Every structure is written in C-alpha cells, then in structure tokens.
PDB file of C-alpha atoms and ligand atoms in Angstrom:
ATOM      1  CA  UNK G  25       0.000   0.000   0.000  1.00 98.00           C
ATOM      2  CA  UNK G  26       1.025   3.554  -1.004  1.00 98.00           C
ATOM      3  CA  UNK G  27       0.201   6.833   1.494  1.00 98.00           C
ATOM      4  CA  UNK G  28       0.975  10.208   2.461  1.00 97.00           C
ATOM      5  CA  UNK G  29      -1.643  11.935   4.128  1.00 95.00           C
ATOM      6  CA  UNK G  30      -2.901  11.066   7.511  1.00 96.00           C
ATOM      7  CA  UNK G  31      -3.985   7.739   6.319  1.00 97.00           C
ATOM      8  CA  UNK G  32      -7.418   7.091   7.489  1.00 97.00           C
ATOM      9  CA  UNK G  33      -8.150   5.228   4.423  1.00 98.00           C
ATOM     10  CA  UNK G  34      -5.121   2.799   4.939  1.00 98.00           C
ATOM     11  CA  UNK G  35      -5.825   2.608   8.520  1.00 98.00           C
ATOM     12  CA  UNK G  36      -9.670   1.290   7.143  1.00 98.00           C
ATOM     13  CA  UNK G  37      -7.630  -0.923   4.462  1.00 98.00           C
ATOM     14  CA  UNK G  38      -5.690  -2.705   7.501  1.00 98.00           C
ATOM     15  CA  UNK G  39      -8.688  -2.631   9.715  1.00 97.00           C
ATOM     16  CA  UNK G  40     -10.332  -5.170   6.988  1.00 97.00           C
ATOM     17  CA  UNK G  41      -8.328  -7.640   6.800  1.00 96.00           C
ATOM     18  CA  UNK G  42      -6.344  -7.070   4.142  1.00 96.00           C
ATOM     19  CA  UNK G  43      -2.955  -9.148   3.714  1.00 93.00           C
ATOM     20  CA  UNK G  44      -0.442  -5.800   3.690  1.00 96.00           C
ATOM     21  CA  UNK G  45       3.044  -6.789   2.901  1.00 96.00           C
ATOM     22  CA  UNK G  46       4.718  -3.065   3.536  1.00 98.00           C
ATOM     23  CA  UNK G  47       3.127   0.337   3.360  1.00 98.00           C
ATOM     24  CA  UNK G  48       5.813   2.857   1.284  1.00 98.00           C
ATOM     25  CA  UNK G  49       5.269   6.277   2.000  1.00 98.00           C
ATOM     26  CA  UNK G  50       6.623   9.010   0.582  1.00 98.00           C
ATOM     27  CA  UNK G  51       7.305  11.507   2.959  1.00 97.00           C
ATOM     28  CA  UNK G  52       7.021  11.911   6.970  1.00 97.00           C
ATOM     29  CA  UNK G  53       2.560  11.555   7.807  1.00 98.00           C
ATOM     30  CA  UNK G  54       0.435  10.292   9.536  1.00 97.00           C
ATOM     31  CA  UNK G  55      -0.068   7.186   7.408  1.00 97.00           C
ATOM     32  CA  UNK G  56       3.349   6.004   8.663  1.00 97.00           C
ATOM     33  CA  UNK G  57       2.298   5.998  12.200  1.00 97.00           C
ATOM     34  CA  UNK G  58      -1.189   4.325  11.578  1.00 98.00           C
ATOM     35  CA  UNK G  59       1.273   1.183   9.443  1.00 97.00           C
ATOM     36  CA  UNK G  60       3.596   1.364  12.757  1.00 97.00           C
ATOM     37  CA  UNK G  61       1.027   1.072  15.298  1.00 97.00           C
ATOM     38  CA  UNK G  62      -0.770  -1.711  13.249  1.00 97.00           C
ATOM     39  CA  UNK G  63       3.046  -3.589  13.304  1.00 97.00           C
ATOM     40  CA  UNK G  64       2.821  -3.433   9.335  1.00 97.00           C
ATOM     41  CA  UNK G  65       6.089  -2.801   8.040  1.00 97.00           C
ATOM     42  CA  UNK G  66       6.733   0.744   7.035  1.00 98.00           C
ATOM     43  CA  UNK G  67       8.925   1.776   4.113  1.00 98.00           C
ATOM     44  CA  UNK G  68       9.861   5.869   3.807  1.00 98.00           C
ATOM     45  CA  UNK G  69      10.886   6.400  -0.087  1.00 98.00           C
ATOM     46  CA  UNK G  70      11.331   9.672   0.863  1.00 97.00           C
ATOM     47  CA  UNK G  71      10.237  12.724  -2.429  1.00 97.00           C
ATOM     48  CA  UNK G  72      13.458  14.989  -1.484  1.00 94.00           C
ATOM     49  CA  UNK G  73      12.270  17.245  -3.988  1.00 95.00           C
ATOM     50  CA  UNK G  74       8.938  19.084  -5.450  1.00 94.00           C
ATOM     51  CA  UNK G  75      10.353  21.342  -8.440  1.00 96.00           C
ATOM     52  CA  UNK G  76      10.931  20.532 -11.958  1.00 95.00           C
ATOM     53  CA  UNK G  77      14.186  18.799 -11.308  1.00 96.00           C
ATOM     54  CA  UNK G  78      11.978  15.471  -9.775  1.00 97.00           C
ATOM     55  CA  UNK G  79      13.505  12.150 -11.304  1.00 97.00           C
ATOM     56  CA  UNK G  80       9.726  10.838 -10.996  1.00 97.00           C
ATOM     57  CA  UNK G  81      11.450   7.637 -13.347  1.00 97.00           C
ATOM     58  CA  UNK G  82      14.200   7.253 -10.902  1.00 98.00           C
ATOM     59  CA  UNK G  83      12.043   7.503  -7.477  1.00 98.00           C
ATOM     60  CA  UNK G  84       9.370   5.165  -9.171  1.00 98.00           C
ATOM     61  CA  UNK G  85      12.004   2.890  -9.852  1.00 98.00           C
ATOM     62  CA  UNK G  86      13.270   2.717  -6.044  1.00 98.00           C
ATOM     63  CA  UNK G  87       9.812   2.130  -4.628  1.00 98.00           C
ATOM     64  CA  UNK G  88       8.937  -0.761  -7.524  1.00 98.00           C
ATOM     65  CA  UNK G  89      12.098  -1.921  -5.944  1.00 98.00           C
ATOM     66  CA  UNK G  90      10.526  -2.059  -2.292  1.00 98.00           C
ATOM     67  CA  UNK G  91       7.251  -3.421  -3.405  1.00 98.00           C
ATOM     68  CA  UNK G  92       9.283  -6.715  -5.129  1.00 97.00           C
ATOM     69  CA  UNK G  93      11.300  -6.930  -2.303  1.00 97.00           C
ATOM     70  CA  UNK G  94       8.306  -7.361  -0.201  1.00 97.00           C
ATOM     71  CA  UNK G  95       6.697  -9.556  -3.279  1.00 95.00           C
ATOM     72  CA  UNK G  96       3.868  -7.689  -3.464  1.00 94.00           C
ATOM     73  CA  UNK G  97       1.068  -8.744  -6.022  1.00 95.00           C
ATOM     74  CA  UNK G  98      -1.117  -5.580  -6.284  1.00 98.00           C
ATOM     75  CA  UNK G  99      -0.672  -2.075  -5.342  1.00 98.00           C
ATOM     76  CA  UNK G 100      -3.255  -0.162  -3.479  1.00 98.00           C
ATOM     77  CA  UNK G 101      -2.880   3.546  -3.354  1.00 98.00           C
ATOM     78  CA  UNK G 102      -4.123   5.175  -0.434  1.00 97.00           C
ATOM     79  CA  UNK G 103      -3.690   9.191  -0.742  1.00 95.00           C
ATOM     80  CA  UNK G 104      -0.655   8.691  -2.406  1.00 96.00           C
ATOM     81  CA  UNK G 105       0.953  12.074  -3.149  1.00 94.00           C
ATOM     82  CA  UNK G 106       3.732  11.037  -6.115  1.00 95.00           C
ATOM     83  CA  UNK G 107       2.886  10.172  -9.539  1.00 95.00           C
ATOM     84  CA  UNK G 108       4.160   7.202 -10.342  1.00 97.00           C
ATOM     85  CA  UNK G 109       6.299   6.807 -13.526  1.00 96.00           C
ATOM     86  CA  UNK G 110       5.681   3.855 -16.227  1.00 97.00           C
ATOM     87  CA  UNK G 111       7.756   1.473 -14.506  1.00 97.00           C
ATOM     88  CA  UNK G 112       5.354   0.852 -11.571  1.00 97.00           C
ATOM     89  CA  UNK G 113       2.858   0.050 -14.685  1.00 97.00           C
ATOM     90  CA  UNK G 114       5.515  -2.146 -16.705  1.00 96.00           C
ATOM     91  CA  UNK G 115       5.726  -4.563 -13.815  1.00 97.00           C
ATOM     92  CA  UNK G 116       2.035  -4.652 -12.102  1.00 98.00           C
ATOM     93  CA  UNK G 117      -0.487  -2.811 -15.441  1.00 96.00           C
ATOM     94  CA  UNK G 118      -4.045  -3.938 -14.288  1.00 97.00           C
ATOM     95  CA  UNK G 119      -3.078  -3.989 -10.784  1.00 98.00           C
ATOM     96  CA  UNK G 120      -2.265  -0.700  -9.255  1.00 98.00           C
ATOM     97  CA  UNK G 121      -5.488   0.758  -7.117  1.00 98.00           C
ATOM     98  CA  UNK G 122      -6.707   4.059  -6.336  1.00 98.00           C
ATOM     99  CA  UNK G 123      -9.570   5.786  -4.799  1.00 98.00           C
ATOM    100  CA  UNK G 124     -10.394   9.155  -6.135  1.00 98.00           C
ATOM    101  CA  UNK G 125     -12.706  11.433  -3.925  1.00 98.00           C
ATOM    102  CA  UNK G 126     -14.879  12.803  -6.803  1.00 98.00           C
ATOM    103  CA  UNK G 127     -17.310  10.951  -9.222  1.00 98.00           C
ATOM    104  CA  UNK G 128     -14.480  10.438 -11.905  1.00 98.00           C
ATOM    105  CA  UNK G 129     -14.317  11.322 -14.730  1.00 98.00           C
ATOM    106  CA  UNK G 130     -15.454  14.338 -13.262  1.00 98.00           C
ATOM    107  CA  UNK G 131     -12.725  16.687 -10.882  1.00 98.00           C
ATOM    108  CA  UNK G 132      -9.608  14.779 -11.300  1.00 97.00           C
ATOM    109  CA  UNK G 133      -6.369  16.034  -9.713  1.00 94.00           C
ATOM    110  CA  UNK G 134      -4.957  16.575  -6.674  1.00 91.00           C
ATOM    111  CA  UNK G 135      -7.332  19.478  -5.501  1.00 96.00           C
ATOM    112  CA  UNK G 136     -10.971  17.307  -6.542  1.00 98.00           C
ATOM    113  CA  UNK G 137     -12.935  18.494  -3.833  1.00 98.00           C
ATOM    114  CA  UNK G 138     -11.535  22.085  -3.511  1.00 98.00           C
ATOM    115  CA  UNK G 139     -13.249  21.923  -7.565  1.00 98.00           C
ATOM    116  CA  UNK G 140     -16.486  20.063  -6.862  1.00 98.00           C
ATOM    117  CA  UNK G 141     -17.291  22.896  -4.492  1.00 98.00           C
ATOM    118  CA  UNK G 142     -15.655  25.633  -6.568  1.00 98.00           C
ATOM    119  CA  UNK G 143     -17.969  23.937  -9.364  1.00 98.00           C
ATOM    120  CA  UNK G 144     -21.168  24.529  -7.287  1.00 98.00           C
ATOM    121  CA  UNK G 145     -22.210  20.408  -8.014  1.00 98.00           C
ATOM    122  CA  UNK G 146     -25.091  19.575  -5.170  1.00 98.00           C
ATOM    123  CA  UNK G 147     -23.584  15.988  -5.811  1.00 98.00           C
ATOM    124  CA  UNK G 148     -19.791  14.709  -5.864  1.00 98.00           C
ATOM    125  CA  UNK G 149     -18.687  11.267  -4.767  1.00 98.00           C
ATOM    126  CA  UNK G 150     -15.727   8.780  -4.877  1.00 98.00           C
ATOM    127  CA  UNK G 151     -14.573   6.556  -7.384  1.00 98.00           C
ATOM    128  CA  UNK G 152     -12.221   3.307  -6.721  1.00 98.00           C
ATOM    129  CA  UNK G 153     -10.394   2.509 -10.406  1.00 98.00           C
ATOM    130  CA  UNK G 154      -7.720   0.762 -12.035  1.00 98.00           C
ATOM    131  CA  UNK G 155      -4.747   3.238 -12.315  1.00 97.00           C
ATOM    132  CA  UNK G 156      -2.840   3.638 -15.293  1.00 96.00           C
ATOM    133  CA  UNK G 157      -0.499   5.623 -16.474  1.00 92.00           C
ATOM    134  CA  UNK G 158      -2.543   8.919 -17.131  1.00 93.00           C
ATOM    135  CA  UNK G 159      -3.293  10.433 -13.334  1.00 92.00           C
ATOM    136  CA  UNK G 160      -7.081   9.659 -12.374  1.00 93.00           C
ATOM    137  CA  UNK G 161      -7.811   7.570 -15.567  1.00 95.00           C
ATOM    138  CA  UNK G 162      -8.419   3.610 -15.754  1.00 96.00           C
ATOM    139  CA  UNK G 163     -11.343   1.533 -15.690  1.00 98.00           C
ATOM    140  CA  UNK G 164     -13.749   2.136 -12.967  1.00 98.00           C
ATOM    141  CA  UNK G 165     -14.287  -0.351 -10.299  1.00 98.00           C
ATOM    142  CA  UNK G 166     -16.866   1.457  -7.757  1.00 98.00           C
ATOM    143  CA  UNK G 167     -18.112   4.493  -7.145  1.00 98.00           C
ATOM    144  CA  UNK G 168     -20.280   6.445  -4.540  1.00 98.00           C
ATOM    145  CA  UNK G 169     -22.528   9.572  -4.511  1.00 98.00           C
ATOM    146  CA  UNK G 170     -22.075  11.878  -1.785  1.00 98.00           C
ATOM    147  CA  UNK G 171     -24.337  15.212  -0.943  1.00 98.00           C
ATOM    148  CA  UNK G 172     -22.576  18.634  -0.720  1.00 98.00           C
ATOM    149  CA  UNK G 173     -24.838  20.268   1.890  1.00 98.00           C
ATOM    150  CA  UNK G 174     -24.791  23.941   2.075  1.00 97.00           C
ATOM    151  CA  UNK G 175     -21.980  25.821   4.113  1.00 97.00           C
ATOM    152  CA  UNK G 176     -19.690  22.710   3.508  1.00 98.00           C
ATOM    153  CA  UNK G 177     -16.148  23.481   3.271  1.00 98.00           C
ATOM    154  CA  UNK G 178     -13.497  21.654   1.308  1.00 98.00           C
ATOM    155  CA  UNK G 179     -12.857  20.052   4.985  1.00 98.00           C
ATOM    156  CA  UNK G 180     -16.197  18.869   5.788  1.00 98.00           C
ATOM    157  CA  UNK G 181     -16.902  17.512   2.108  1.00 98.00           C
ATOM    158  CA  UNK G 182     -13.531  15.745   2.384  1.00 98.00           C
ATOM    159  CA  UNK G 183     -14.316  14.101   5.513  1.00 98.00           C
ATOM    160  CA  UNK G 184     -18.221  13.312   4.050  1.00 98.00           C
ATOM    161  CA  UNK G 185     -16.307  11.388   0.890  1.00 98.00           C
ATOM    162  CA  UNK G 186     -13.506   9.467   3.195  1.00 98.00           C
ATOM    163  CA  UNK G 187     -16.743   8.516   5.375  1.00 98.00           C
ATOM    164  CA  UNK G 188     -17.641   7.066   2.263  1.00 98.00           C
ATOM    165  CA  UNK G 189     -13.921   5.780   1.342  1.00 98.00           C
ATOM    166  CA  UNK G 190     -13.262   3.899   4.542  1.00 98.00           C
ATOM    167  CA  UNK G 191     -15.746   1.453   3.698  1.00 98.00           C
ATOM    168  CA  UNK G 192     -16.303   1.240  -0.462  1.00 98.00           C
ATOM    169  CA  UNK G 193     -12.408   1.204  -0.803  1.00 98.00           C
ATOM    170  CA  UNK G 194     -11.761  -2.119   1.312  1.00 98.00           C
ATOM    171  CA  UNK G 195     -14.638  -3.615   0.013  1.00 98.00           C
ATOM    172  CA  UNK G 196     -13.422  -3.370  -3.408  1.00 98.00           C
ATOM    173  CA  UNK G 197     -10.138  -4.048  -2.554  1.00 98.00           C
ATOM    174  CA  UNK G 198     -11.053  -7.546  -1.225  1.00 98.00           C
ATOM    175  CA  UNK G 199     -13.781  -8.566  -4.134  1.00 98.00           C
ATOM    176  CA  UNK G 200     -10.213  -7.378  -6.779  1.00 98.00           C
ATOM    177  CA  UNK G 201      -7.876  -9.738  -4.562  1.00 96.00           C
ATOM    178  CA  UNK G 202     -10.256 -12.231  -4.204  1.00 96.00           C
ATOM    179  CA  UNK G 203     -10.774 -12.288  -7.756  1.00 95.00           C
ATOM    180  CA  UNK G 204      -7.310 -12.539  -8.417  1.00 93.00           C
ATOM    181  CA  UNK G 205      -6.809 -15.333  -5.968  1.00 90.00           C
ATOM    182  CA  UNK G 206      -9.842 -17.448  -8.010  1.00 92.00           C
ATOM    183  CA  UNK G 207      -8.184 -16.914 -11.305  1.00 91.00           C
ATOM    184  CA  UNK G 208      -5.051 -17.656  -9.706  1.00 89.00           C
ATOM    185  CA  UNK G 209      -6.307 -21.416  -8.633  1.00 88.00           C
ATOM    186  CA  UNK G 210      -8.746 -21.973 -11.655  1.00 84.00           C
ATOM    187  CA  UNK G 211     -11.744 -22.009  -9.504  1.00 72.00           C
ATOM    188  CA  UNK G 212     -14.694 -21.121 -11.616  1.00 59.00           C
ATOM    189  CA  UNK G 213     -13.171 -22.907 -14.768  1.00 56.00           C
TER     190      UNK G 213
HETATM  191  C1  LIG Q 302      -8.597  10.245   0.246  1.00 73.54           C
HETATM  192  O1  LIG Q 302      -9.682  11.132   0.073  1.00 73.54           O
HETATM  193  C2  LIG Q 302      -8.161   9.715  -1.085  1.00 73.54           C
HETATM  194  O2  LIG Q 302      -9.179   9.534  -1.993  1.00 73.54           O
HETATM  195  C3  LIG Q 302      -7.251  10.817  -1.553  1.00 73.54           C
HETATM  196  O3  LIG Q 302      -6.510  11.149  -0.399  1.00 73.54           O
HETATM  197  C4  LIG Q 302      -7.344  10.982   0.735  1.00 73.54           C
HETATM  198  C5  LIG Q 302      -6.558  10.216   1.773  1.00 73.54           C
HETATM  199  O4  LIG Q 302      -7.090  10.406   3.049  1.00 73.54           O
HETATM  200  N1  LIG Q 302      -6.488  10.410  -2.703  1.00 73.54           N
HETATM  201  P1  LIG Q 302      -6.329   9.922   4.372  1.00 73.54           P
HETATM  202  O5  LIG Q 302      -4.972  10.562   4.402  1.00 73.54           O
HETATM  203  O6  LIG Q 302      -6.210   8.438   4.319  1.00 73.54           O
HETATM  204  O7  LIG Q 302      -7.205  10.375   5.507  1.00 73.54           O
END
C-alpha cells in the first residue's frame, strides 16, 4: 500500500483484513504511524524534492524496488501524493489501485474536492479505479454519490467522501484480490 496523508483510508484498508506486505510512504505523515502502530512494516521512499528537477522515473524505480522486495502482487494507493512513472505500470499494469474522492471522470487532480465545491455540483462522490499511467484515468471499479450540503467546506466535504472511502475502498479491494486469488487457482473454470 502507497500513502501520504494522515492515512485514514489505509488505517480502514488494515482494519479489513487485508494481507499488507509493507506500506511505502513518501514523505514523513500520519499514514506512517497508523502502518507502525498496526506492526505493518513501514517503508519511507522519501520525495526529497517538489520542483521541476523530480527524477519521478528514478524515485518510481526505487519504490517498484521495495514493493518486489516485499513480493507484493497488487498495489493499493491510499492518498498517495507522487505520480508514479511507467515502470510501476511495466511490472504490475491492471493492478495498481486508487480511490479518487470525486465521481471520476469528473474533478480529477490533486485538488478534486476544492473543484467540486468551486464547481457549485449539489452531488460529488468517490470513485475506486484501475490506475494507469494517465493520473485519475483507468477503468472504474466502484463508485459512490455523496451530498454537498450547504456551508460545507473543502474540509467537511472531504471528511463526508472518506466517510464514504473507509468502507467502499476495502470492500473493493477484497472482491479485486479475491478475484485474483480465483483466477489464480482456476476455480470457476
Ligand atoms: C482520500 O480522500 C483519497 O481519496 C485521496 O486522499 C485521501 C486520503 O485520506 N487520494 P487519508 O490521508 O487516508 O485520511
């Protein structure tokens, strides 16, 4: 699992169940604590910088080099702050997570639910996809409405959405894997 925010989703990821080989994170959060405290091993690929000068093919490559240490067979972002380069994709395409709080393909980006309320929409949501290599694309595995009630801020709209994300994310996470693990032992054939 990838984080770097305060990582109530993962925390609601480990909380289910979920087999989690190592969480990488990218910088110093909360999400690191909430992997310590659940004695999940941690991994800091720390992002030492933000500009233009990024090697965002050379960082991808160190934490693709984590996850095979730890063997890991899918990769479920989490609030994941880095863009990933192509060679996350060239070694697990079709099996890289994310959740997304907005009703993609609607408000993609960083700053979705700063823009669903900038937009004025009475309805926004969150959306758990397939990521590939263009940010906030992929097929769509779940999604969820969620109201925006008047006076909401980007705060209480976020919170609303992760609500929502705690439990549609983990969910989904488990039906993928469990899929996986069927097609994986030819059940079904
Ligand atoms: C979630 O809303 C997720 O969709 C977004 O980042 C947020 C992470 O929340 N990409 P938290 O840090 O786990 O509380």
């Amino acid at each position: 699992m990838l984080a770097s925010g305060t990582g109530t989703i993962l925390e609601a990821l480990i909380e289910h169940g979920l087999p989690v080989e190592v969480v990488v994170v990218d910088r110093a959060c909360g999400a690191e604590k909430v992997a310590e405290r659940a004695g999940v091993p941690v991994a800091r690929v720390e992002r030492t910088r933000f500009d233009a000068g990024f090697d965002r093919d050379a960082y991808t490559d160190e934490v693709v080099a984590v996850l095979e240490r730890h063997h890991s067979d899918v990769v479920v972002m989490a609030g994941f702050g880095t863009v990933l380069g192509p060679s996350i994709q060239d070694r697990w395409a079709g099996r890289v997570l994310n959740t997304h709080p907005a009703l993609l393909p609607s408000f993609k980006g960083w700053h979705a639910v700063d823009a669903a309320l900038a937009a004025g929409v009475k309805v926004t949501g969150c959306t758990v996809h397939v990521a590939t290599l263009e940010v906030d694309e992929g097929p769509i595995l779940a999604q969820e409405a969620v109201p925006v009630l008047d006076g909401d801020t980007v705060e209480t709209l976020h919170e609303r959405i992760k609500h929502v994300e705690r439990r549609l994310y983990p969910r989904t996470v488990r039906a993928f894997v469990d899929a996986l693990d069927r097609a994986a032992t030819g059940e079904g054939e």
